[in-house]
PDB file of C-alpha atoms in Angstrom:
ATOM      1  CA  MET A   1      22.961 176.292  37.561  1.00  0.00           C
ATOM      2  CA  PHE A   2      20.692 177.979  35.000  1.00  0.00           C
ATOM      3  CA  LEU A   3      23.589 180.279  33.795  1.00  0.00           C
ATOM      4  CA  ASP A   4      25.912 177.164  33.421  1.00  0.00           C
ATOM      5  CA  LEU A   5      23.230 175.612  31.123  1.00  0.00           C
ATOM      6  CA  VAL A   6      22.903 178.915  29.034  1.00  0.00           C
ATOM      7  CA  TYR A   7      26.644 178.835  28.502  1.00  0.00           C
ATOM      8  CA  PHE A   8      26.756 175.312  27.541  1.00  0.00           C
ATOM      9  CA  VAL A   9      23.792 175.656  24.990  1.00  0.00           C
ATOM     10  CA  ILE A  10      25.517 178.636  23.598  1.00  0.00           C
ATOM     11  CA  PHE A  11      28.845 176.724  23.388  1.00  0.00           C
ATOM     12  CA  LEU A  12      27.123 173.708  21.748  1.00  0.00           C
ATOM     13  CA  MET A  13      25.481 175.875  19.148  1.00  0.00           C
ATOM     14  CA  VAL A  14      28.823 177.729  18.277  1.00  0.00           C
ATOM     15  CA  ILE A  15      30.581 174.465  17.914  1.00  0.00           C
ATOM     16  CA  GLY A  16      27.650 172.825  16.110  1.00  0.00           C
ATOM     17  CA  VAL A  17      27.759 175.889  13.596  1.00  0.00           C
ATOM     18  CA  LEU A  18      31.385 175.701  13.197  1.00  0.00           C
ATOM     19  CA  TYR A  19      31.354 171.906  12.793  1.00  0.00           C
ATOM     20  CA  PHE A  20      29.206 172.160   9.728  1.00  0.00           C
ATOM     21  CA  PHE A  21      30.991 175.132   7.985  1.00  0.00           C
ATOM     22  CA  VAL A  22      34.583 173.446   8.043  1.00  0.00           C
ATOM     23  CA  LYS A  23      35.917 170.832   5.641  1.00  0.00           C
ATOM     24  CA  LYS A  24      35.104 167.185   6.420  1.00  0.00           C
ATOM     25  CA  GLU A  25      38.813 166.493   6.797  1.00  0.00           C
ATOM     26  CA  ILE A  26      39.216 168.832   9.767  1.00  0.00           C
ATOM     27  CA  ARG A  27      35.744 168.265  11.541  1.00  0.00           C
ATOM     28  CA  TRP A  28      37.586 165.817  14.066  1.00  0.00           C
ATOM     29  CA  LEU A  29      39.806 168.545  15.156  1.00  0.00           C
ATOM     30  CA  ILE A  30      36.982 170.928  15.915  1.00  0.00           C
ATOM     31  CA  ILE A  31      35.466 168.163  18.114  1.00  0.00           C
ATOM     32  CA  LEU A  32      38.712 167.393  19.711  1.00  0.00           C
ATOM     33  CA  ILE A  33      39.500 171.144  20.453  1.00  0.00           C
ATOM     34  CA  SER A  34      35.975 171.830  21.670  1.00  0.00           C
ATOM     35  CA  SER A  35      36.080 168.731  23.926  1.00  0.00           C
ATOM     36  CA  TYR A  36      39.295 170.161  25.514  1.00  0.00           C
ATOM     37  CA  LEU A  37      37.762 173.492  25.939  1.00  0.00           C
ATOM     38  CA  PHE A  38      34.626 171.998  27.544  1.00  0.00           C
ATOM     39  CA  TYR A  39      36.611 170.026  30.163  1.00  0.00           C
ATOM     40  CA  SER A  40      39.187 172.671  30.903  1.00  0.00           C
ATOM     41  CA  ALA A  41      36.173 174.957  31.968  1.00  0.00           C
ATOM     42  CA  TRP A  42      35.535 172.335  34.792  1.00  0.00           C
ATOM     43  CA  ALA A  43      39.119 171.627  35.706  1.00  0.00           C
ATOM     44  CA  ILE A  44      42.049 172.836  33.996  1.00  0.00           C
ATOM     45  CA  GLU A  45      44.455 170.748  35.849  1.00  0.00           C
ATOM     46  CA  PHE A  46      43.187 167.577  34.312  1.00  0.00           C
ATOM     47  CA  ILE A  47      43.968 168.700  30.566  1.00  0.00           C
ATOM     48  CA  PRO A  48      47.456 167.374  30.598  1.00  0.00           C
ATOM     49  CA  LEU A  49      46.028 163.797  31.662  1.00  0.00           C
ATOM     50  CA  LEU A  50      43.365 164.161  28.932  1.00  0.00           C
ATOM     51  CA  ILE A  51      45.770 165.070  26.328  1.00  0.00           C
ATOM     52  CA  ILE A  52      48.266 162.046  27.351  1.00  0.00           C
ATOM     53  CA  SER A  53      45.048 159.583  27.360  1.00  0.00           C
ATOM     54  CA  THR A  54      44.015 160.772  23.844  1.00  0.00           C
ATOM     55  CA  LEU A  55      47.522 160.239  22.455  1.00  0.00           C
ATOM     56  CA  LEU A  56      47.833 156.860  24.036  1.00  0.00           C
ATOM     57  CA  THR A  57      44.404 155.922  22.722  1.00  0.00           C
ATOM     58  CA  PHE A  58      45.359 157.028  19.141  1.00  0.00           C
ATOM     59  CA  ILE A  59      48.733 155.220  19.318  1.00  0.00           C
ATOM     60  CA  PHE A  60      47.135 152.071  20.314  1.00  0.00           C
ATOM     61  CA  GLY A  61      44.302 152.419  17.826  1.00  0.00           C
ATOM     62  CA  ILE A  62      47.202 152.639  14.997  1.00  0.00           C
ATOM     63  CA  CYS A  63      48.887 149.532  16.528  1.00  0.00           C
ATOM     64  CA  ILE A  64      45.651 147.657  16.256  1.00  0.00           C
ATOM     65  CA  ALA A  65      45.042 148.850  12.717  1.00  0.00           C
ATOM     66  CA  LYS A  66      48.383 148.053  11.623  1.00  0.00           C
ATOM     67  CA  THR A  67      48.720 144.380  13.069  1.00  0.00           C
ATOM     68  CA  ASN A  68      47.224 141.382  11.334  1.00  0.00           C
ATOM     69  CA  SER A  69      47.318 138.879  14.125  1.00  0.00           C
ATOM     70  CA  PRO A  70      44.291 138.514  16.185  1.00  0.00           C
ATOM     71  CA  LYS A  71      46.430 137.876  19.224  1.00  0.00           C
ATOM     72  CA  SER A  72      48.502 141.144  18.728  1.00  0.00           C
ATOM     73  CA  LYS A  73      45.244 143.191  18.143  1.00  0.00           C
ATOM     74  CA  LYS A  74      43.672 141.659  21.453  1.00  0.00           C
ATOM     75  CA  PHE A  75      47.082 142.673  23.214  1.00  0.00           C
ATOM     76  CA  PHE A  76      46.941 146.207  22.079  1.00  0.00           C
ATOM     77  CA  LEU A  77      43.280 146.521  22.941  1.00  0.00           C
ATOM     78  CA  ILE A  78      43.897 145.263  26.444  1.00  0.00           C
ATOM     79  CA  LEU A  79      46.981 147.501  26.847  1.00  0.00           C
ATOM     80  CA  GLY A  80      44.936 150.435  25.580  1.00  0.00           C
ATOM     81  CA  LEU A  81      42.011 149.753  28.180  1.00  0.00           C
ATOM     82  CA  LEU A  82      44.592 149.157  31.083  1.00  0.00           C
ATOM     83  CA  SER A  83      46.382 152.442  30.230  1.00  0.00           C
ATOM     84  CA  SER A  84      43.096 154.495  30.204  1.00  0.00           C
ATOM     85  CA  LEU A  85      41.814 152.638  33.396  1.00  0.00           C
ATOM     86  CA  GLY A  86      45.169 153.244  34.970  1.00  0.00           C
ATOM     87  CA  MET A  87      44.946 156.959  34.458  1.00  0.00           C
ATOM     88  CA  LEU A  88      41.583 157.144  35.919  1.00  0.00           C
ATOM     89  CA  ALA A  89      42.829 155.416  39.164  1.00  0.00           C
ATOM     90  CA  VAL A  90      45.631 158.088  39.308  1.00  0.00           C
ATOM     91  CA  ALA A  91      43.285 160.931  38.783  1.00  0.00           C
TER      92      ALA A  91
END
């Protein structure tokens, strides 16, 4: 257990330093890749599910941002939540 904690702290420190040394425009990419690496250390078989979930959430977020109608925004929000919760049920 202690060894896992040491690896996590080292990983967190490396990502934290890397985060502050890259351009602001690509910091989101550092966070995204590091989260995929972190979760793949636990169970690599869930990475495709995590990538699909990320893409769907991103697409629904774009749909919400581009829509002006409150009804449509609510529809995409509910659809995004149901797709995320549905993937949890599958896993």
